[in-house]
XYZ file of C-alpha atoms in Angstrom:
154
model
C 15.095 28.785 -16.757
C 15.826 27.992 -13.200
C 14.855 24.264 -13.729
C 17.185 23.956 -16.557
C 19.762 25.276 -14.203
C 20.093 22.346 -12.469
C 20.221 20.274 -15.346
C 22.936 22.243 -16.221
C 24.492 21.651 -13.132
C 23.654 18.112 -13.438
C 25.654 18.473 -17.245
C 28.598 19.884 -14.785
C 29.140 17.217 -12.952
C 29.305 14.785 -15.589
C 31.525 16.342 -17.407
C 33.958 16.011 -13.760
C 33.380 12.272 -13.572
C 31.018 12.829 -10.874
C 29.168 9.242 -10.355
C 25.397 10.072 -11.093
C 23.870 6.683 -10.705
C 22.644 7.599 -7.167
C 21.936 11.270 -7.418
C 19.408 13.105 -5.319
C 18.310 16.694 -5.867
C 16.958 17.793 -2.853
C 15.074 21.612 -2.236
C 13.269 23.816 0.307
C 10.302 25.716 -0.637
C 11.094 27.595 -3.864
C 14.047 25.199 -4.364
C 11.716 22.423 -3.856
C 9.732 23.260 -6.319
C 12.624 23.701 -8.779
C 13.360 19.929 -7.539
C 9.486 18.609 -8.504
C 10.352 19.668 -12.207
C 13.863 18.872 -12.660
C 13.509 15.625 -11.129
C 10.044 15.490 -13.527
C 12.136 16.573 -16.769
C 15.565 14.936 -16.235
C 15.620 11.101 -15.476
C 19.288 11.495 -14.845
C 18.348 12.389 -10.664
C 16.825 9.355 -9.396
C 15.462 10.606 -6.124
C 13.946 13.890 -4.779
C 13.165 15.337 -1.712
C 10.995 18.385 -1.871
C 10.385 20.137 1.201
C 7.718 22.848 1.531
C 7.486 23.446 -1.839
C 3.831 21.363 -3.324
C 1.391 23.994 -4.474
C -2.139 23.711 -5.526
C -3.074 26.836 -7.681
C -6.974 25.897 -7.269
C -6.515 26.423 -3.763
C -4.485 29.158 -3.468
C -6.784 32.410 -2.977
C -4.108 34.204 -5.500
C -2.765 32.239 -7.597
C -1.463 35.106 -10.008
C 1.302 35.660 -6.998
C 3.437 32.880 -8.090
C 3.969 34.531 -11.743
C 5.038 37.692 -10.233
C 8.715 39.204 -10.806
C 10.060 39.987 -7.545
C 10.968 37.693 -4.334
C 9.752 34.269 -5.988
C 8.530 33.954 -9.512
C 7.941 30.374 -9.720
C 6.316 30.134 -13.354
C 5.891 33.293 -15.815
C 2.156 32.534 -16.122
C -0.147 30.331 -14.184
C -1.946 28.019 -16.951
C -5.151 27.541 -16.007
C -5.338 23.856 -16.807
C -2.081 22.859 -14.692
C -1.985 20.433 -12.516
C 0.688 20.568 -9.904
C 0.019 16.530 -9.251
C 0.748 15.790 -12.488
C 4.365 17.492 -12.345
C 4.967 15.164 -9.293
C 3.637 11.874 -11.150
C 6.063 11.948 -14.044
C 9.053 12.002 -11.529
C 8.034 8.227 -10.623
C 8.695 5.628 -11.186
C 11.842 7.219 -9.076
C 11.511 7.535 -5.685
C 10.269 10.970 -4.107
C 9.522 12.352 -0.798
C 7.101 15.407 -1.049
C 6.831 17.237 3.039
C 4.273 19.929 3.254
C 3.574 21.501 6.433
C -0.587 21.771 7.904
C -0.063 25.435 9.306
C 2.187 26.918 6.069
C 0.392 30.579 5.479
C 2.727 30.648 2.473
C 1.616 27.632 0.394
C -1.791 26.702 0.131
C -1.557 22.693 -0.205
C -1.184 22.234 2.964
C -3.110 18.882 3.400
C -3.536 16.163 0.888
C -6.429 16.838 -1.289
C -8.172 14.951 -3.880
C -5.262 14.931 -6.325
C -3.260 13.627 -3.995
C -4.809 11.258 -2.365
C -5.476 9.827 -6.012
C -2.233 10.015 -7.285
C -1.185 7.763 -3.724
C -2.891 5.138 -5.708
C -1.319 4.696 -9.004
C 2.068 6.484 -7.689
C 3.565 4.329 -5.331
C 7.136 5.617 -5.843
C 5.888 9.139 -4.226
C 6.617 9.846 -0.460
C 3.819 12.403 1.062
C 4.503 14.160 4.378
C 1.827 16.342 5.911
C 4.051 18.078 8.871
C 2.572 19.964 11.460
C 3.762 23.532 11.525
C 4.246 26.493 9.206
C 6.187 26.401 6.215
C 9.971 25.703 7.174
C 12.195 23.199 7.711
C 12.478 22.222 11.065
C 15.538 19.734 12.226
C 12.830 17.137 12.520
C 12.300 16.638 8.998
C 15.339 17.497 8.019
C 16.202 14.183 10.051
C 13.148 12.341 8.277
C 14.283 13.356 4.895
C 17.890 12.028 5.465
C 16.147 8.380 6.639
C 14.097 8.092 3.870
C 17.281 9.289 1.560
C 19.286 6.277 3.371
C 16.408 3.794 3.338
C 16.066 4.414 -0.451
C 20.456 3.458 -0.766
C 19.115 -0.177 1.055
């Protein structure tokens, strides 16, 4: 629901003549994740920024937490065959810049594991920053994410 949401929002400004060749969809931790699928399901945003908001349900020691109903409720029920990776993948071949931060105790991808590191590979469109801290968004990648967002305009 929240995911369609933006697309919805994304209808919106259409409708107002808003210029959507160059739009970015940018969001911080649950808001980032909303980004990874919207920018996955509707080619209409052409780049992403998603900060704090990769998750890797293998590693996370409860998983079932991000189906709950109160504070976030990211996905109604964690399948156990998904693939967080794979939601990032099918945003390219747009551009993307994924920041995750080493200390976050609220995400547990914290590092780039194997599905990462593999998708680096075959998904060259795909930005990956592994910031040091704990899961915010401090004024230093803020100021990263705004470079790579003008260095993708060049």
């Amino acid at each position: 629901k929240d995911v369609q949401e933006v697309s919805w929002l994304i209808d919106a400004l259409a409708a107002t003549g808003f210029d959507l060749d160059d739009l970015c969809v940018l969001g911080h931790s649950q808001g980032a994740i909303y980004t990874m699928f919207a920018a996955a399901l509707d080619e209409r945003i052409q780049y992403a920024i998603a900060n704090a908001g990769y998750v890797s349900f293998e590693e996370d020691p409860e998983p079932t937490r991000w189906s709950r109903d109160q504070w976030f409720k990211a996905l109604p029920a964690i399948p156990t065959e998904f693939v967080f990776s794979e939601v990032v993948a099918a945003i390219s071949p747009r551009p993307a810049l994924i920041i995750n931060y080493l200390n976050d105790t609220i995400l547990f991808a914290t590092g780039p594991d194997e599905a990462i590191e593999s998708m680096a590979d075959y998904v060259p469109a795909i930005d990956w920053v592994f910031a040091s801290g704990e899961h915010g968004w401090p004024i230093e990648t803020k100021s990263l994410a705004a470079s790579w967002l003008v260095d993708q305009y060049r």
